[in-house]
CSV table of C-alpha atoms in Angstrom, one decimal:
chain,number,residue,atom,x,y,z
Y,16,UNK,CA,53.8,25.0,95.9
Y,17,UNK,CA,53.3,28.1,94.4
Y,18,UNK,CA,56.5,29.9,96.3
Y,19,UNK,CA,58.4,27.0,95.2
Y,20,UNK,CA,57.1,27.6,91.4
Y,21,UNK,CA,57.6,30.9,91.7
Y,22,UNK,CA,61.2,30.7,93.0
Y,23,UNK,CA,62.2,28.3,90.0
Y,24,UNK,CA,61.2,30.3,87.0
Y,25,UNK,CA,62.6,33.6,88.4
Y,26,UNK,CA,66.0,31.3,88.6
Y,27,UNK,CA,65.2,30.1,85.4
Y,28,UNK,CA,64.4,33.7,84.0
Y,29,UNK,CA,67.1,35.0,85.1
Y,30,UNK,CA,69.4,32.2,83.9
Y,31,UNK,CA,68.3,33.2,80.3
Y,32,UNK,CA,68.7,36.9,81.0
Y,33,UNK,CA,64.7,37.5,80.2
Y,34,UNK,CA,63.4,40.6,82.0
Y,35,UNK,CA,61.2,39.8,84.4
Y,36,UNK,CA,59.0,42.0,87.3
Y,37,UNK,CA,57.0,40.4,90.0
Y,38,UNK,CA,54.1,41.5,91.5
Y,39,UNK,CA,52.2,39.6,94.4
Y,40,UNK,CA,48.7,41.1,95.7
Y,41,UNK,CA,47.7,40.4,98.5
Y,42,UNK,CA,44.9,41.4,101.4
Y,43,UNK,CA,41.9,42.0,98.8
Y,44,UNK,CA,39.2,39.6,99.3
Y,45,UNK,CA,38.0,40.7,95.8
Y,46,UNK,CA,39.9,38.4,93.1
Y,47,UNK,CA,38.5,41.0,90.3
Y,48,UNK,CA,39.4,44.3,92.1
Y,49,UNK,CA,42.7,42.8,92.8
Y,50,UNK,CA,43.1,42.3,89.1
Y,51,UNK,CA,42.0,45.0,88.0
Y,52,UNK,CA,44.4,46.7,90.7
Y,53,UNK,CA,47.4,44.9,89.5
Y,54,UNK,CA,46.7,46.0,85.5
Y,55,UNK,CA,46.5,49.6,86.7
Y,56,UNK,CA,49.9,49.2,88.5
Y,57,UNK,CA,51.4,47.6,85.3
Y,58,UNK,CA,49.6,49.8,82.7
Y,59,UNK,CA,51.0,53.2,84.6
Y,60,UNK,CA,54.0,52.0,86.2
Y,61,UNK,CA,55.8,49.7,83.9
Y,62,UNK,CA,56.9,49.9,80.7
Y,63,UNK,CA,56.6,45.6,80.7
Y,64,UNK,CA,55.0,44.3,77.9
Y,65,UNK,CA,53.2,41.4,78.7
Y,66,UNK,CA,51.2,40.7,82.5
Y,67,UNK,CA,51.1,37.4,83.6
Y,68,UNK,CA,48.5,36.6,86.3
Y,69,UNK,CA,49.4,33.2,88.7
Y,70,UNK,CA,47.1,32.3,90.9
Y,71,UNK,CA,48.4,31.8,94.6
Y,72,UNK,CA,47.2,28.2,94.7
Y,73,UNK,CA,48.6,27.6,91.1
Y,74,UNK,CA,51.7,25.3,90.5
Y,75,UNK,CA,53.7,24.8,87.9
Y,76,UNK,CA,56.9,24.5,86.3
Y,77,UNK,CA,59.2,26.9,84.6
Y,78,UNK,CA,58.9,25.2,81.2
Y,79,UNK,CA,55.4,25.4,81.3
Y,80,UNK,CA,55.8,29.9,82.2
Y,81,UNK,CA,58.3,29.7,79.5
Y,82,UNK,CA,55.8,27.9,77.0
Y,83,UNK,CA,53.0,30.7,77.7
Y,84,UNK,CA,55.4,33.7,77.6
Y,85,UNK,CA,57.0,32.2,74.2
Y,86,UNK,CA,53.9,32.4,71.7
Y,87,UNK,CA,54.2,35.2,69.1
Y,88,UNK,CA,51.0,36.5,69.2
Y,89,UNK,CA,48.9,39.7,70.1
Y,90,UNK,CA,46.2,37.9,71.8
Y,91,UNK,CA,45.6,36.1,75.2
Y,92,UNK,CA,47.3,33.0,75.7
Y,93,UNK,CA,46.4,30.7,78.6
Y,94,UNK,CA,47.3,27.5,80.3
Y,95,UNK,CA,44.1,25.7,81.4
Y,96,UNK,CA,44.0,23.5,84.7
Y,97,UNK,CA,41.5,21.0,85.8
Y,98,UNK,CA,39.4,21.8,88.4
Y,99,UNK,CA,40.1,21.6,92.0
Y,100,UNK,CA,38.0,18.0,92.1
Y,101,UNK,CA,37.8,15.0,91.1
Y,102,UNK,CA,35.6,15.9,88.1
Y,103,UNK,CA,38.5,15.5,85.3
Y,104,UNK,CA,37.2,18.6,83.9
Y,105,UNK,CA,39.0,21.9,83.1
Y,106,UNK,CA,37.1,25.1,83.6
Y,107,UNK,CA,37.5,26.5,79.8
Y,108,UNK,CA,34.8,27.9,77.4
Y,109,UNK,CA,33.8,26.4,74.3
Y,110,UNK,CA,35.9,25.8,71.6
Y,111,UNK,CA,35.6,28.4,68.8
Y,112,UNK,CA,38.1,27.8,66.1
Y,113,UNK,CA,39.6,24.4,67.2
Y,114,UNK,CA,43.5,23.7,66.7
Y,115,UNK,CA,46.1,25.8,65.7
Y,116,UNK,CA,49.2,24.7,64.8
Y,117,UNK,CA,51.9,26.7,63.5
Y,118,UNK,CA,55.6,25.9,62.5
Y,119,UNK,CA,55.6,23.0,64.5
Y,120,UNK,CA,55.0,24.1,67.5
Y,121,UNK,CA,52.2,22.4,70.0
Y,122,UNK,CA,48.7,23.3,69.3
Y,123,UNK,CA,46.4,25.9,70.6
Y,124,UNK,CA,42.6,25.7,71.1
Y,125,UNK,CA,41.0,29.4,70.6
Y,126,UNK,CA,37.8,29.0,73.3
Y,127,UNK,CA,35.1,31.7,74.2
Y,128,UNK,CA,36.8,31.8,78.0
Y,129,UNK,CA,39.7,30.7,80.0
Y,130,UNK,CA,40.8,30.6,83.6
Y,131,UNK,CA,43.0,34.2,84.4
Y,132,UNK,CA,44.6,31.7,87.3
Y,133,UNK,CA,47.7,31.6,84.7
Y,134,UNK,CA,47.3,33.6,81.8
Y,135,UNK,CA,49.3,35.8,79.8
Y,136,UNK,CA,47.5,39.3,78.5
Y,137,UNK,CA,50.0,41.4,76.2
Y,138,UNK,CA,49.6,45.3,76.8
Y,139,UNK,CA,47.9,45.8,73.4
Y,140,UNK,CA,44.8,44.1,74.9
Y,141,UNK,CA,44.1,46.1,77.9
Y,142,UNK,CA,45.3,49.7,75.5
Y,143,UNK,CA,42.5,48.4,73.0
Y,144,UNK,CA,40.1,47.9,75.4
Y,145,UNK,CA,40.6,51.0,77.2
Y,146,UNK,CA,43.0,53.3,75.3
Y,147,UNK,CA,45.7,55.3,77.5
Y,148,UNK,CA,43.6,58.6,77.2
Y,149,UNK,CA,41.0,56.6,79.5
Y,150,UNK,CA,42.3,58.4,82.4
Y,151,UNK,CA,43.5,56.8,85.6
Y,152,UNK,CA,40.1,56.0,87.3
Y,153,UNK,CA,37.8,55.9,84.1
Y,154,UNK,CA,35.5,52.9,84.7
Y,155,UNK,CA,36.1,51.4,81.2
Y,156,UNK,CA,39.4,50.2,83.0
Y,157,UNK,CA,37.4,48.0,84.8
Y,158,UNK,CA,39.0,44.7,83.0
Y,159,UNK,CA,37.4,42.1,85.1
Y,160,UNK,CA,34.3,42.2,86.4
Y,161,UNK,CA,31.6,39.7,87.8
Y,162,UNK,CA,28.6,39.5,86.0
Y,163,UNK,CA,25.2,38.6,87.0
Y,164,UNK,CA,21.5,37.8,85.4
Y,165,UNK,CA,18.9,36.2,86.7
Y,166,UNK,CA,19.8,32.6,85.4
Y,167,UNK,CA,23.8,33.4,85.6
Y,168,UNK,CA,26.7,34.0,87.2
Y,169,UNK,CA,30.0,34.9,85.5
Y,170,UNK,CA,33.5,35.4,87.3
Y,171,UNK,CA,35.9,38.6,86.1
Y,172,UNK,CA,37.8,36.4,83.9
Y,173,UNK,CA,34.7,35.2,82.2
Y,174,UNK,CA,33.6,38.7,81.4
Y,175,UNK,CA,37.4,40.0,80.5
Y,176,UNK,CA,37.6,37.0,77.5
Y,177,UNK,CA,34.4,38.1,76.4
Y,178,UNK,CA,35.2,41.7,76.2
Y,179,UNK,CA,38.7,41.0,74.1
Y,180,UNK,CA,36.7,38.9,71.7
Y,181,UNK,CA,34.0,41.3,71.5
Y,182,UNK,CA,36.8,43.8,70.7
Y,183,UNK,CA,38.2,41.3,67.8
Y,184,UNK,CA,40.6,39.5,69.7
Y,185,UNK,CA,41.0,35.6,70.4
C-alpha cells in the first residue's frame, strides 16, 4: 500500500510541476535515530523547504499529501490515523486551542502531540529549535527522542511536538 501511495502522488506531483525529493530510510531498527538521520540529510543536503515523514505502513492518497503540503503556515501540520485496532481511536494529544478555520478551508485542531507517521515539519522548525550554527553532530539536533520516567513512556514524536510548543510553536 504504501509503494502504491507513494507512486501516485509523485505522478501527481509531478503532473502539477511541484518540486518534490524522496527519501526512503531503511535498515535502522531505531524509528527516532532514523528520523533524526533523515532531518540531518535534509537540513545539510537540501535546500527543500518543508520534510514530510510517511510512515512505511502508512497509506494514503495524493489529495490527502496535497491537503498537508497546501496549509500556509510556519508550524507542524499533521494528518492523524486511527490506531492499528479496532479501538476507533487516533493516537493524538489533547486538544489545545480547538478549531481553526480560515478562508474556508477545512478545519484544523491545534493538540499537545501528533503521530510523525505523516506529518509535515517546515525547515523554520527544526532551524529554531537548533539554529544552523549548532554544528553537524551537536546533540541539540537530536529532534526526536524517546523519553522515559518512572510512570511514562513517550515515543520521539511525542517529545519533538513538545519541544516546538515549548519553543512557541503549534
Amino acid at each position: 500500500g504504501y509503494a502504491l501511495s507513494l507512486a501516485k502522488t509523485v505522478q501527481e506531483l509531478t503532473r502539477r510541476h511541484i518540486p518534490h525529493a524522496i527519501n526512503i530510510m531503511f535498515g535502522n531498527c531505531h524509528v527516532d535515530d532514523g528520523r533524526n538521520d533523515l532531518v540531518r540529510d535534509f537540513l545539510d543536503n537540501t535546500q527543500c523547504t518543508d520534510l514530510v515523514f510517511i510512515d512505511a505502513d502508512t497509506m494514503w492518497e495524493p489529495d490527502a499529501f496535497l491537503k498537508l503540503i497546501r496549509h500556509k503556515t510556519s508550524d507542524i501540520i499533521a494528518g492523524a490515523y486511527p490506531y492499528k485496532s479496532d479501538s476507533g481511536k487516533f493516537p493524538v494529544g489533547k486538544i489545545l486551542d480547538g478549531i481553526e478555520a480560515k478562508d474556508g478551508r477545512p478545519a484544523l485542531l491545534s493538540v499537545s502531540f501528533a503521530p510523525t507517521g505523516f506529518m509535515r515539519i517546515p525547515r523554520g522548525v527544526f532551524e529554531k529549535l537548533a539554529p544552523p550554527s549548532a554544528g553537524k553532530l551537536n546533540p541539540v539536533r537530536r529532534f526526536f527522542q524517546r523519553h522515559y520516567t518512572d510512570t511514562t513512556y513517550d515515543g520521539g514524536d511525542v517529545t519533538f511536538c513538545r519541544k516546538w510548543i515549548a519553543a512557541g510553536g503549534s
